[in-house]
Coordinates of C-alpha atoms and ligand atoms in Angstrom, one line a residue:
M16 CA 14.7 -238.4 177.8
T17 CA 17.7 -238.6 175.5
G18 CA 17.7 -238.4 171.7
N19 CA 18.9 -242.0 171.5
N20 CA 16.6 -244.1 169.3
S21 CA 18.0 -247.6 169.9
P22 CA 15.7 -249.7 172.0
I23 CA 16.0 -250.0 175.8
I24 CA 16.1 -253.5 177.0
G25 CA 14.6 -255.0 180.1
I26 CA 16.6 -257.4 182.2
D27 CA 15.8 -259.8 185.0
L28 CA 19.2 -260.4 186.6
G29 CA 18.3 -263.6 188.6
T30 CA 20.1 -265.7 191.1
S31 CA 19.8 -268.8 189.0
N32 CA 18.7 -267.5 185.6
S33 CA 18.7 -264.2 183.8
A34 CA 16.6 -263.1 180.8
V35 CA 16.4 -260.1 178.5
S36 CA 13.4 -258.5 176.7
W37 CA 12.4 -255.5 174.7
F38 CA 9.2 -253.8 173.9
S39 CA 7.9 -253.8 170.4
E40 CA 4.5 -253.6 168.7
D41 CA 2.7 -253.0 172.0
A42 CA 4.1 -256.0 173.9
A43 CA 7.2 -257.0 175.7
R44 CA 9.0 -260.0 174.2
L45 CA 11.9 -262.1 175.4
I46 CA 15.0 -262.2 173.3
A47 CA 16.9 -265.5 173.0
A48 CA 20.5 -265.9 171.7
A49 CA 20.6 -268.0 168.5
G50 CA 20.6 -271.7 169.5
E51 CA 20.0 -271.0 173.2
G52 CA 16.9 -270.9 175.4
R53 CA 15.2 -267.8 176.6
L54 CA 16.8 -268.2 180.1
T55 CA 20.5 -267.6 180.5
P56 CA 21.9 -269.3 183.6
S57 CA 23.6 -266.8 185.9
V58 CA 26.7 -268.8 185.8
V59 CA 30.3 -267.8 184.9
G60 CA 33.2 -270.1 184.4
L61 CA 36.6 -270.6 182.7
D62 CA 37.3 -273.2 180.1
D63 CA 40.5 -275.2 179.9
E64 CA 42.3 -272.4 178.0
G65 CA 41.3 -269.9 180.6
Q66 CA 38.6 -268.3 178.4
L67 CA 35.5 -267.0 180.0
L68 CA 32.3 -269.0 179.7
I69 CA 28.9 -267.4 180.5
G70 CA 25.4 -268.9 180.7
E71 CA 24.6 -272.4 179.5
A72 CA 28.2 -273.2 178.5
A73 CA 29.4 -272.4 182.0
K74 CA 26.5 -274.2 183.7
A75 CA 27.2 -277.3 181.7
R76 CA 30.6 -277.4 183.5
L77 CA 29.3 -276.7 187.0
V78 CA 29.2 -280.5 187.4
S79 CA 32.5 -281.4 185.8
H80 CA 34.6 -278.3 186.7
P81 CA 33.2 -277.0 190.0
H82 CA 36.5 -275.1 190.8
L83 CA 36.4 -273.2 187.5
T84 CA 32.7 -272.3 187.7
V85 CA 30.6 -270.0 190.0
A86 CA 26.8 -269.6 190.4
S87 CA 24.4 -267.8 192.7
F88 CA 26.7 -264.8 193.1
K89 CA 23.7 -262.4 193.1
R90 CA 23.4 -263.2 196.8
Y91 CA 26.7 -261.4 197.4
M92 CA 25.9 -258.3 195.4
G93 CA 27.1 -255.2 197.4
T94 CA 29.6 -257.2 199.5
E95 CA 33.3 -257.5 199.2
K96 CA 33.3 -261.2 198.7
I97 CA 35.9 -262.5 196.2
F98 CA 35.2 -265.4 194.0
T99 CA 38.2 -267.3 192.6
L100 CA 38.2 -268.9 189.2
G101 CA 41.5 -270.5 188.4
D102 CA 44.0 -267.7 188.6
K103 CA 41.4 -264.9 188.3
S104 CA 39.3 -263.3 191.0
F105 CA 36.0 -261.5 190.7
R106 CA 33.5 -259.7 192.9
A107 CA 29.8 -260.4 192.6
E108 CA 29.1 -257.3 190.6
E109 CA 31.9 -258.1 188.1
L110 CA 30.4 -261.6 187.6
S111 CA 26.9 -260.0 187.2
A112 CA 28.4 -257.5 184.7
L113 CA 29.6 -260.5 182.6
V114 CA 26.1 -261.9 182.5
L115 CA 24.6 -258.5 181.7
R116 CA 27.2 -258.0 178.9
K117 CA 26.2 -261.4 177.4
L118 CA 22.5 -260.4 177.5
K119 CA 23.3 -257.0 176.0
T120 CA 25.3 -258.6 173.2
D121 CA 22.7 -261.3 172.5
A122 CA 20.0 -258.6 172.2
E123 CA 22.2 -256.6 169.9
V124 CA 22.7 -259.5 167.6
A125 CA 19.0 -260.4 167.7
L126 CA 17.8 -256.9 167.1
G127 CA 20.6 -255.8 164.8
C128 CA 21.5 -252.5 166.6
V129 CA 23.7 -251.2 169.4
I130 CA 22.1 -251.1 172.8
T131 CA 23.2 -248.8 175.6
R132 CA 20.2 -248.5 177.9
A133 CA 18.4 -250.9 180.2
A134 CA 15.8 -251.3 182.9
I135 CA 17.0 -253.9 185.4
T136 CA 15.0 -255.6 188.1
V137 CA 16.0 -256.1 191.7
P138 CA 14.4 -257.9 194.6
A139 CA 12.1 -255.5 196.5
Y140 CA 14.2 -256.0 199.7
F141 CA 17.5 -255.1 198.1
N142 CA 19.2 -252.4 200.2
D143 CA 21.1 -249.4 199.1
A144 CA 24.5 -251.2 198.7
Q145 CA 23.0 -254.0 196.7
R146 CA 21.1 -251.6 194.4
K147 CA 24.3 -249.7 193.8
A148 CA 26.1 -252.9 193.0
V149 CA 23.5 -253.7 190.3
K150 CA 23.9 -250.3 188.8
A151 CA 27.7 -250.6 188.8
A152 CA 27.4 -254.0 187.1
G153 CA 25.2 -252.4 184.4
L154 CA 27.8 -249.7 183.9
M155 CA 30.6 -252.2 183.6
A156 CA 28.6 -254.1 181.0
G157 CA 28.2 -250.9 179.0
L158 CA 24.6 -250.3 180.0
E159 CA 23.2 -247.1 181.3
V160 CA 20.7 -248.3 183.9
E161 CA 17.7 -246.1 183.3
R162 CA 15.7 -247.6 186.1
L163 CA 16.0 -250.2 188.8
L164 CA 12.6 -251.8 189.1
N165 CA 11.4 -254.1 191.9
E166 CA 10.8 -257.6 190.7
P167 CA 7.2 -257.9 192.0
T168 CA 6.4 -254.6 190.3
A169 CA 7.7 -256.0 187.1
A170 CA 5.5 -259.1 187.5
A171 CA 2.5 -256.8 187.9
L172 CA 3.5 -254.9 184.7
A173 CA 3.9 -258.1 182.8
Y174 CA 0.4 -259.2 183.7
G175 CA -0.9 -255.8 182.5
L176 CA -2.6 -255.2 185.8
A177 CA -1.7 -251.5 185.5
D178 CA -4.3 -251.2 182.8
S179 CA -7.2 -252.5 184.8
R180 CA -9.3 -251.4 187.7
E181 CA -8.1 -251.2 191.3
Q182 CA -6.5 -254.4 192.5
K183 CA -4.5 -255.9 195.3
F184 CA -2.4 -258.9 194.6
L185 CA 0.3 -261.1 196.0
V186 CA 3.4 -262.1 194.1
F187 CA 4.6 -265.5 195.2
D188 CA 8.1 -265.8 193.8
L189 CA 10.0 -269.0 194.4
G190 CA 13.2 -269.0 192.4
G191 CA 16.3 -271.2 192.5
G192 CA 17.5 -270.2 195.9
T193 CA 15.3 -267.4 197.2
F194 CA 11.7 -267.0 198.1
D195 CA 10.1 -263.6 197.9
V196 CA 6.5 -262.6 198.8
S197 CA 5.3 -259.2 197.9
I198 CA 2.0 -257.5 198.2
V199 CA 1.3 -255.1 195.5
D200 CA -1.6 -252.6 195.3
M201 CA -2.7 -251.0 192.1
F202 CA -5.2 -248.2 191.8
E203 CA -5.8 -245.5 189.2
G204 CA -2.6 -246.6 187.3
V205 CA -0.5 -246.4 190.4
I206 CA 1.4 -249.5 191.3
E207 CA 2.8 -249.9 194.9
V208 CA 4.6 -252.6 196.6
R209 CA 2.9 -252.5 200.0
A210 CA 5.0 -255.0 201.8
S211 CA 7.7 -257.6 201.1
S212 CA 8.8 -260.7 203.0
G213 CA 10.5 -263.9 202.2
D214 CA 13.2 -266.4 202.9
A215 CA 16.6 -265.7 201.4
W216 CA 17.7 -269.3 201.7
L217 CA 14.7 -271.2 200.3
G218 CA 14.2 -272.1 196.7
G219 CA 13.8 -274.8 194.0
D220 CA 17.3 -275.9 194.6
D221 CA 16.5 -277.0 198.1
F222 CA 13.8 -279.3 196.6
T223 CA 16.5 -280.8 194.4
E224 CA 18.7 -281.2 197.4
A225 CA 15.9 -283.0 199.3
L226 CA 15.6 -285.4 196.4
R227 CA 19.3 -286.0 196.3
Q228 CA 19.2 -287.0 200.0
W229 CA 16.3 -289.3 199.2
M230 CA 18.3 -290.9 196.3
L231 CA 21.2 -291.5 198.7
S232 CA 18.9 -293.0 201.3
R233 CA 17.8 -295.6 198.7
Y234 CA 21.4 -296.7 198.1
P235 CA 23.6 -296.3 201.2
Q236 CA 26.7 -297.3 199.3
L237 CA 26.5 -294.0 197.3
T238 CA 28.0 -291.0 199.1
L239 CA 28.7 -287.4 198.3
D240 CA 32.5 -287.7 198.9
N241 CA 33.2 -288.1 195.3
P242 CA 32.5 -284.7 193.7
E243 CA 31.7 -286.2 190.3
L244 CA 29.2 -288.5 191.7
A245 CA 27.7 -285.8 193.9
A246 CA 27.3 -283.6 190.8
S247 CA 25.6 -286.2 188.7
L248 CA 23.3 -287.0 191.6
T249 CA 22.3 -283.3 191.6
R250 CA 21.7 -283.5 187.9
Q251 CA 19.5 -286.6 188.2
A252 CA 17.6 -285.1 191.2
E253 CA 16.9 -281.9 189.2
S254 CA 15.6 -284.1 186.3
L255 CA 13.3 -286.1 188.7
K256 CA 11.9 -282.8 190.1
Q257 CA 11.3 -281.4 186.6
Q258 CA 9.7 -284.6 185.3
L259 CA 7.1 -284.4 188.1
S260 CA 6.1 -281.0 186.9
G261 CA 4.6 -282.6 183.8
Q262 CA 3.9 -286.2 184.7
D263 CA 2.9 -288.4 187.6
L264 CA 5.9 -290.7 187.7
A265 CA 9.6 -289.8 187.3
S266 CA 12.6 -292.0 186.8
A267 CA 16.4 -291.5 186.9
S268 CA 19.5 -293.6 186.6
L269 CA 23.2 -293.4 186.7
T270 CA 26.2 -295.7 186.4
Y271 CA 28.9 -295.6 189.1
G272 CA 31.8 -298.0 189.7
G273 CA 30.4 -300.2 187.0
E274 CA 27.0 -300.6 188.7
E275 CA 23.7 -299.1 187.5
Y276 CA 21.5 -297.4 190.0
R277 CA 17.8 -296.6 189.3
W278 CA 15.2 -294.5 191.0
E279 CA 11.4 -294.1 190.5
L280 CA 9.6 -291.3 192.2
N281 CA 5.9 -290.4 192.5
E282 CA 4.4 -287.3 193.8
A283 CA 3.4 -288.7 197.2
T284 CA 7.1 -289.6 197.9
F285 CA 8.2 -286.3 196.6
Q286 CA 5.8 -284.6 199.0
E287 CA 7.2 -286.6 201.9
C288 CA 10.7 -285.6 201.0
C289 CA 10.0 -281.9 200.9
S290 CA 7.2 -281.5 203.5
G291 CA 9.6 -279.4 205.7
L292 CA 10.4 -277.1 202.7
L293 CA 6.7 -276.8 201.8
S294 CA 5.7 -275.7 205.3
R295 CA 8.4 -273.0 205.3
L296 CA 6.6 -271.3 202.4
K297 CA 3.7 -270.3 204.7
K298 CA 5.3 -267.9 207.2
P299 CA 6.5 -265.2 204.8
V300 CA 3.1 -265.1 203.3
V301 CA 1.5 -264.5 206.7
Q302 CA 4.1 -261.9 207.5
A303 CA 3.7 -259.9 204.3
L304 CA -0.1 -259.8 204.7
Q305 CA 0.4 -258.6 208.3
D306 CA 2.8 -255.9 207.2
A307 CA 0.5 -254.7 204.5
Q308 CA -2.5 -254.9 206.9
F309 CA -4.4 -257.0 204.4
D310 CA -6.5 -260.1 204.8
A311 CA -5.9 -262.8 202.2
S312 CA -9.6 -262.5 201.3
Q313 CA -9.0 -258.9 200.1
L314 CA -6.5 -260.0 197.5
D315 CA -7.8 -259.9 193.9
S316 CA -5.2 -262.3 192.7
V317 CA -2.1 -264.3 193.5
I318 CA 0.6 -264.4 190.8
L319 CA 3.1 -267.2 190.5
V320 CA 6.7 -266.2 189.7
G321 CA 9.9 -268.2 189.6
G322 CA 10.7 -271.5 188.0
A323 CA 10.1 -273.5 191.2
T324 CA 6.4 -272.5 191.1
R325 CA 6.1 -274.9 188.2
M326 CA 6.1 -277.7 190.8
P327 CA 2.5 -278.9 191.2
L328 CA 3.1 -279.4 194.9
V329 CA 3.8 -275.7 195.2
R330 CA 0.8 -274.7 193.1
Q331 CA -1.4 -276.9 195.3
L332 CA -0.1 -275.4 198.4
V333 CA -0.7 -271.9 197.1
T334 CA -4.2 -272.8 196.0
R335 CA -5.0 -274.3 199.4
M336 CA -3.5 -271.4 201.3
F337 CA -5.6 -268.8 199.4
G338 CA -8.6 -270.8 198.6
R339 CA -8.3 -269.9 194.9
F340 CA -6.2 -270.7 191.8
P341 CA -3.2 -268.5 191.3
R342 CA -2.5 -266.8 188.0
N343 CA 0.0 -268.6 185.9
E344 CA -0.8 -267.8 182.3
L345 CA 2.8 -266.5 181.7
N346 CA 5.8 -268.7 182.2
P347 CA 6.8 -268.0 185.8
D348 CA 10.5 -267.8 185.1
E349 CA 9.9 -265.2 182.3
V350 CA 7.4 -262.9 184.0
V351 CA 10.0 -260.6 185.6
A352 CA 12.0 -260.1 182.4
L353 CA 8.8 -259.4 180.5
G354 CA 7.8 -256.8 183.1
A355 CA 11.2 -255.2 182.8
G356 CA 10.5 -255.0 179.0
V357 CA 7.2 -253.2 179.7
Q358 CA 9.0 -250.7 181.9
A359 CA 11.6 -250.2 179.1
G360 CA 8.8 -249.5 176.7
L361 CA 7.4 -246.9 179.1
I362 CA 10.7 -245.2 179.5
A363 CA 11.2 -245.1 175.8
E364 CA 7.9 -243.3 175.4
D365 CA 8.7 -241.1 178.4
R366 CA 5.4 -242.1 179.8
A367 CA 6.6 -243.6 183.1
L368 CA 5.6 -240.7 185.2
D369 CA 2.6 -239.4 183.3
D370 CA 0.1 -242.1 182.3
L371 CA 1.4 -244.7 184.6
V372 CA 2.8 -243.6 187.9
L373 CA 5.0 -246.2 189.5
T374 CA 5.4 -245.8 193.2
D375 CA 7.1 -248.2 195.4
V376 CA 7.6 -248.7 199.1
M377 CA 10.7 -248.2 201.0
P378 CA 12.5 -251.6 201.3
Y379 CA 14.1 -250.5 204.6
S380 CA 13.8 -247.8 207.3
L381 CA 15.8 -244.5 207.2
G382 CA 16.5 -242.5 210.3
I383 CA 19.0 -240.8 212.5
E384 CA 21.0 -241.5 215.6
V385 CA 19.7 -240.1 218.8
A386 CA 20.9 -240.2 222.4
R387 CA 18.5 -240.9 225.3
R388 CA 18.7 -239.5 228.8
H389 CA 18.2 -241.9 231.7
G390 CA 18.3 -239.7 234.8
D391 CA 21.8 -238.2 234.8
R392 CA 23.1 -240.7 232.3
I393 CA 23.0 -240.2 228.5
E394 CA 23.1 -243.2 226.4
E395 CA 24.0 -242.8 222.7
G396 CA 23.6 -244.9 219.6
F397 CA 19.8 -245.3 219.3
F398 CA 18.1 -245.4 216.0
S399 CA 15.2 -243.1 215.5
P400 CA 13.5 -243.9 212.2
L401 CA 11.9 -241.1 210.2
I402 CA 10.8 -243.0 207.1
E403 CA 9.8 -246.5 208.0
R404 CA 10.1 -249.7 206.0
N405 CA 7.1 -250.1 203.7
A406 CA 6.3 -246.4 203.7
F407 CA 5.1 -245.2 200.2
V408 CA 7.7 -243.5 198.0
P409 CA 7.9 -240.6 197.3
V410 CA 7.6 -239.4 200.8
S411 CA 8.5 -236.5 203.1
V412 CA 8.4 -236.7 206.8
M413 CA 9.4 -234.2 209.5
Q414 CA 10.3 -234.8 213.2
S415 CA 11.7 -232.5 215.9
F416 CA 14.6 -233.4 218.1
S417 CA 16.0 -231.5 221.1
T418 CA 19.5 -231.1 222.5
V419 CA 20.5 -233.5 225.3
N420 CA 23.4 -231.5 226.9
D421 CA 23.5 -228.1 228.5
N422 CA 25.4 -225.5 226.3
Q423 CA 25.6 -227.9 223.4
R424 CA 27.0 -226.0 220.5
Q425 CA 26.3 -228.4 217.6
I426 CA 24.0 -231.2 216.7
D427 CA 25.4 -234.1 214.6
I428 CA 22.9 -235.6 212.3
E429 CA 24.0 -239.2 211.3
V430 CA 21.7 -240.8 208.8
Y431 CA 21.3 -244.6 208.9
Q432 CA 19.5 -247.2 207.0
G433 CA 18.2 -250.4 208.7
E434 CA 15.8 -251.9 211.2
S435 CA 17.9 -252.3 214.4
R436 CA 17.3 -250.4 217.6
K437 CA 21.0 -249.6 217.8
V438 CA 22.6 -247.7 215.0
S439 CA 25.7 -249.9 215.3
D440 CA 23.7 -252.7 213.6
N441 CA 22.5 -250.4 210.8
L442 CA 24.2 -248.9 207.8
L443 CA 25.6 -245.3 208.1
L444 CA 24.8 -243.4 204.9
D445 CA 26.1 -239.9 205.7
S446 CA 26.3 -237.3 208.4
M447 CA 26.3 -233.5 208.9
S448 CA 26.6 -231.1 211.8
V449 CA 24.5 -228.0 212.5
K450 CA 25.5 -225.2 214.8
V451 CA 23.0 -224.4 217.6
P452 CA 22.9 -221.6 220.2
A453 CA 24.2 -222.6 223.6
R454 CA 21.3 -223.1 225.9
K455 CA 20.1 -225.6 228.6
A456 CA 19.5 -229.1 227.5
G457 CA 16.2 -229.6 225.7
E458 CA 15.8 -225.9 225.0
V459 CA 17.0 -226.0 221.5
S460 CA 15.2 -228.0 218.9
V461 CA 15.9 -228.9 215.3
D462 CA 13.3 -229.9 212.7
V463 CA 14.7 -232.8 210.7
R464 CA 13.0 -233.5 207.4
F465 CA 13.6 -236.5 205.2
T466 CA 12.4 -236.4 201.6
Y467 CA 12.8 -239.6 199.6
T468 CA 12.2 -239.6 195.8
L469 CA 11.3 -242.4 193.4
D470 CA 14.8 -242.2 192.1
G471 CA 16.3 -243.1 195.5
I472 CA 17.5 -239.6 196.4
L473 CA 17.2 -238.8 200.1
E474 CA 17.2 -235.1 201.0
V475 CA 17.9 -234.4 204.6
E476 CA 17.0 -230.9 205.8
C477 CA 17.7 -229.5 209.3
K478 CA 16.3 -226.3 210.6
V479 CA 17.2 -225.0 214.0
S480 CA 14.2 -223.6 215.8
G481 CA 14.1 -219.8 215.5
E482 CA 16.4 -219.7 212.5
Q483 CA 15.3 -218.9 208.9
T484 CA 17.6 -221.1 206.9
A485 CA 17.9 -224.8 206.8
S486 CA 21.0 -226.9 206.2
T487 CA 20.6 -229.6 203.5
M488 CA 22.3 -232.7 202.6
I489 CA 21.6 -235.0 199.6
I490 CA 22.2 -238.7 199.7
E491 CA 21.9 -240.5 196.4
K492 CA 21.2 -244.2 196.1
A493 CA 23.9 -244.5 193.4
P494 CA 26.0 -241.4 193.7
G495 CA 27.1 -239.7 190.5
T496 CA 24.4 -241.2 188.3
L497 CA 22.3 -238.0 188.3
S498 CA 23.7 -234.6 187.4
Q499 CA 23.3 -231.7 189.8
E500 CA 20.6 -230.2 187.6
E501 CA 18.6 -233.4 187.5
I502 CA 18.7 -233.7 191.2
A503 CA 17.6 -230.1 191.6
L504 CA 14.7 -230.8 189.2
R505 CA 13.5 -234.0 190.9
L506 CA 13.6 -232.3 194.3
K507 CA 11.8 -229.3 193.0
Q508 CA 9.0 -231.6 191.8
L509 CA 8.7 -232.8 195.3
D510 CA 8.6 -229.4 197.0
A511 CA 4.8 -229.7 197.4
L512 CA 5.4 -232.8 199.5
K513 CA 7.5 -230.9 201.9
Q514 CA 4.6 -228.9 203.4
H515 CA 3.0 -230.6 206.3
P516 CA -0.1 -232.1 204.8
R517 CA -2.3 -230.2 207.2
D518 CA -1.0 -227.0 205.7
I519 CA -1.7 -227.9 202.1
P520 CA -4.6 -225.6 200.9
E521 CA -6.9 -228.4 199.8
N522 CA -6.6 -230.2 203.2
R523 CA -6.9 -226.9 205.2
Q524 CA -10.1 -226.0 203.3
L525 CA -11.7 -229.3 203.9
A526 CA -10.9 -229.3 207.6
A527 CA -12.3 -225.8 207.9
E528 CA -15.5 -226.8 206.0
A529 CA -15.9 -229.8 208.3
A530 CA -15.5 -227.6 211.3
K531 CA -18.1 -225.2 210.0
R532 CA -20.6 -228.0 209.2
Y533 CA -20.1 -229.4 212.6
E534 CA -21.2 -226.1 214.1
Q535 CA -24.2 -226.0 211.9
T536 CA -25.6 -229.5 212.5
L537 CA -26.8 -231.4 215.5
G538 CA -27.3 -235.0 216.7
D539 CA -26.4 -237.9 214.5
R540 CA -25.2 -235.8 211.7
R541 CA -22.8 -234.0 214.0
Q542 CA -21.4 -237.3 215.2
I543 CA -20.9 -238.5 211.6
I544 CA -19.0 -235.4 210.7
D545 CA -17.0 -235.7 213.9
H546 CA -16.1 -239.3 213.1
Y547 CA -14.8 -238.6 209.6
A548 CA -13.2 -235.3 210.5
T549 CA -11.2 -237.1 213.3
Q550 CA -10.1 -239.8 210.9
F551 CA -8.9 -237.1 208.5
E552 CA -7.0 -235.3 211.2
Q553 CA -5.3 -238.5 212.3
A554 CA -4.3 -239.3 208.7
L555 CA -2.9 -235.8 208.4
E556 CA -0.9 -236.3 211.6
R557 CA 0.6 -239.5 210.3
Q558 CA 1.8 -237.6 207.1
D559 CA 0.8 -240.7 205.1
L560 CA -0.2 -239.4 201.7
R561 CA -2.3 -242.4 200.8
L562 CA -4.2 -242.5 204.1
I563 CA -4.8 -238.8 203.7
A564 CA -6.2 -239.2 200.2
A565 CA -8.5 -242.0 201.4
A566 CA -9.7 -240.1 204.5
R567 CA -10.2 -236.9 202.5
D568 CA -12.3 -238.7 199.9
E569 CA -14.5 -240.1 202.7
L570 CA -14.9 -236.8 204.5
R571 CA -15.7 -235.1 201.2
R572 CA -18.3 -237.7 200.4
V573 CA -19.9 -237.5 203.8
L574 CA -20.1 -233.7 203.6
D575 CA -21.6 -233.8 200.1
Q576 CA -24.2 -236.3 201.2
L577 CA -25.2 -234.2 204.1
N578 CA -25.4 -231.2 201.8
D579 CA -27.7 -233.1 199.5
G580 CA -29.9 -234.2 202.4
L581 CA -30.6 -230.6 203.3
Ligands
ADP608 P1 15.9 -267.2 189.9 O1 14.8 -266.2 189.9 O2 16.3 -267.7 191.2 O3 17.0 -266.8 189.0 P2 14.2 -269.1 188.3 O4 12.9 -268.3 188.5 O5 14.7 -269.2 187.0 O6 15.3 -268.6 189.3 O7 14.0 -270.5 189.0 C1 14.9 -271.5 189.0 C2 14.4 -272.7 189.8 O8 13.3 -273.2 189.1 C3 15.4 -273.8 189.8 O9 15.5 -274.3 191.2 C4 14.8 -274.8 188.9 O10 15.1 -276.2 189.3 C5 13.4 -274.6 189.0 N1 12.6 -275.1 187.9 C6 12.7 -274.7 186.6 N2 11.9 -275.4 185.8 C7 11.2 -276.3 186.6 C8 10.2 -277.3 186.4 N3 9.8 -277.6 185.2 N4 9.8 -278.0 187.5 C9 10.3 -277.7 188.7 N5 11.2 -276.7 189.0 C10 11.7 -276.1 187.9
MG609 MG1 13.7 -264.6 189.8

């Protein structure tokens, strides 16, 4: 990498809390600022003199100075939303930059050196714009973002699962305001996020709110009209919730208008208050398993992440849902930051792509706009995905498209990201035009190939049938962060991918061998070969490298067994 010897830090930039870690003596460790906890609230505020406050100091004033304090801005990363604090205004990425800068400075003080590089985690579902915003926030904070790492992948690294045998596990991440479920698969040192699902508006804070409503229901004379009262009710509700994570009975009190109000809460009542929230935790789990085509019984473990999984009610629900105890040896609100530290260690040793290959899945689909012909009518604006959500990265896929008009002279390739049938609801990434010979509609075809790398570079290649050269366009996830040479190098490494898998020598040879063995054998054996050879062919057609590897191993094994049997 670079000749810079200062440590790389790992950062969990969370919606509610952020944390920073580094890798030393074979383990990732969290770094705390002197006199502060290991979690830094992702809160920014102004004090009475107009000076910036970040973290705990800002959070303490969330109650007393709501107009001078902002929280939960991570939700708005990648948007143009403006947050106003007194006479200053900020975008979400600037607020995030302030938090990142504090973490960087805290780490510099604790470690006694200048830090310029970081690995930062992002939710697996973050789209291109959101990821760019995180990188931009890093730059504004004076950090070169060496790697954006998916949060569930970080959790897997923290648990050291990459060092063990093949595993499939589910990361159940319930933070302050968001719920993320990811299914991660690990084999031979390869970590893959197979599917992710969740609820962007469900988290520990909703449990606090449910308790606040319960507190109000006990004393109808209390209302939320008074902001100070509303804020101290929130604080008391949060305290009730946290007390129940360690004991059976919780109590809270506050004084208002000269009167004292008291509450006592047990787990049964808490469960009643939040039964609706608890049941909302189930659907994303089912969805993620479905997307990954897994059965809960195939999971080796379930990992709890996020401060809200400290609630015994949530742990019980997870245990019941999966019929086993989830893993929780590490503090759930520190797991992601620890994993970022492991990643930072790997980058420092330049090992990330050798000993431990990290692959991920596409968090969204990528495709192009196509027109459809209905009789005489041509309807435009349809999305035709080439790389689908949850496909493994790196990946390269080719599809052919034909002209829809007679004598059409050019084809416009517009690249979109998203899941909607109509491109108008998806995000336009870039476009290019290729000249085509004037012929009748449907007589000219172009092969469009999408190649997506681990660094988030999308190469789009278009080749008009009958022509030798292809037109190419490169779309970077965060433009400008890689030099032209680096991009060229990364794409060169992926050249092998660009062959159709059925043309790769290893696959061609095996298919030929199977065909020959089929000719040589009869009866049952012939049927067995046919079965596995067909599976292999189907995998090749789907251009799914992982399926291909699995089908190839099976076919190889069957052919070897038949050889031995002769
Ligand atoms: P995020 O990933 O959203 O930044 P965290 O993982 O830090 O957030 O989780 C924050 C949430 O965890 C908050 O809703 C907080 O109330 C909750 N939480 C923290 N500690 C406890 C506890 N001991 N018991 C119950 N909930 C807790
Ligand atoms: Mg989190």
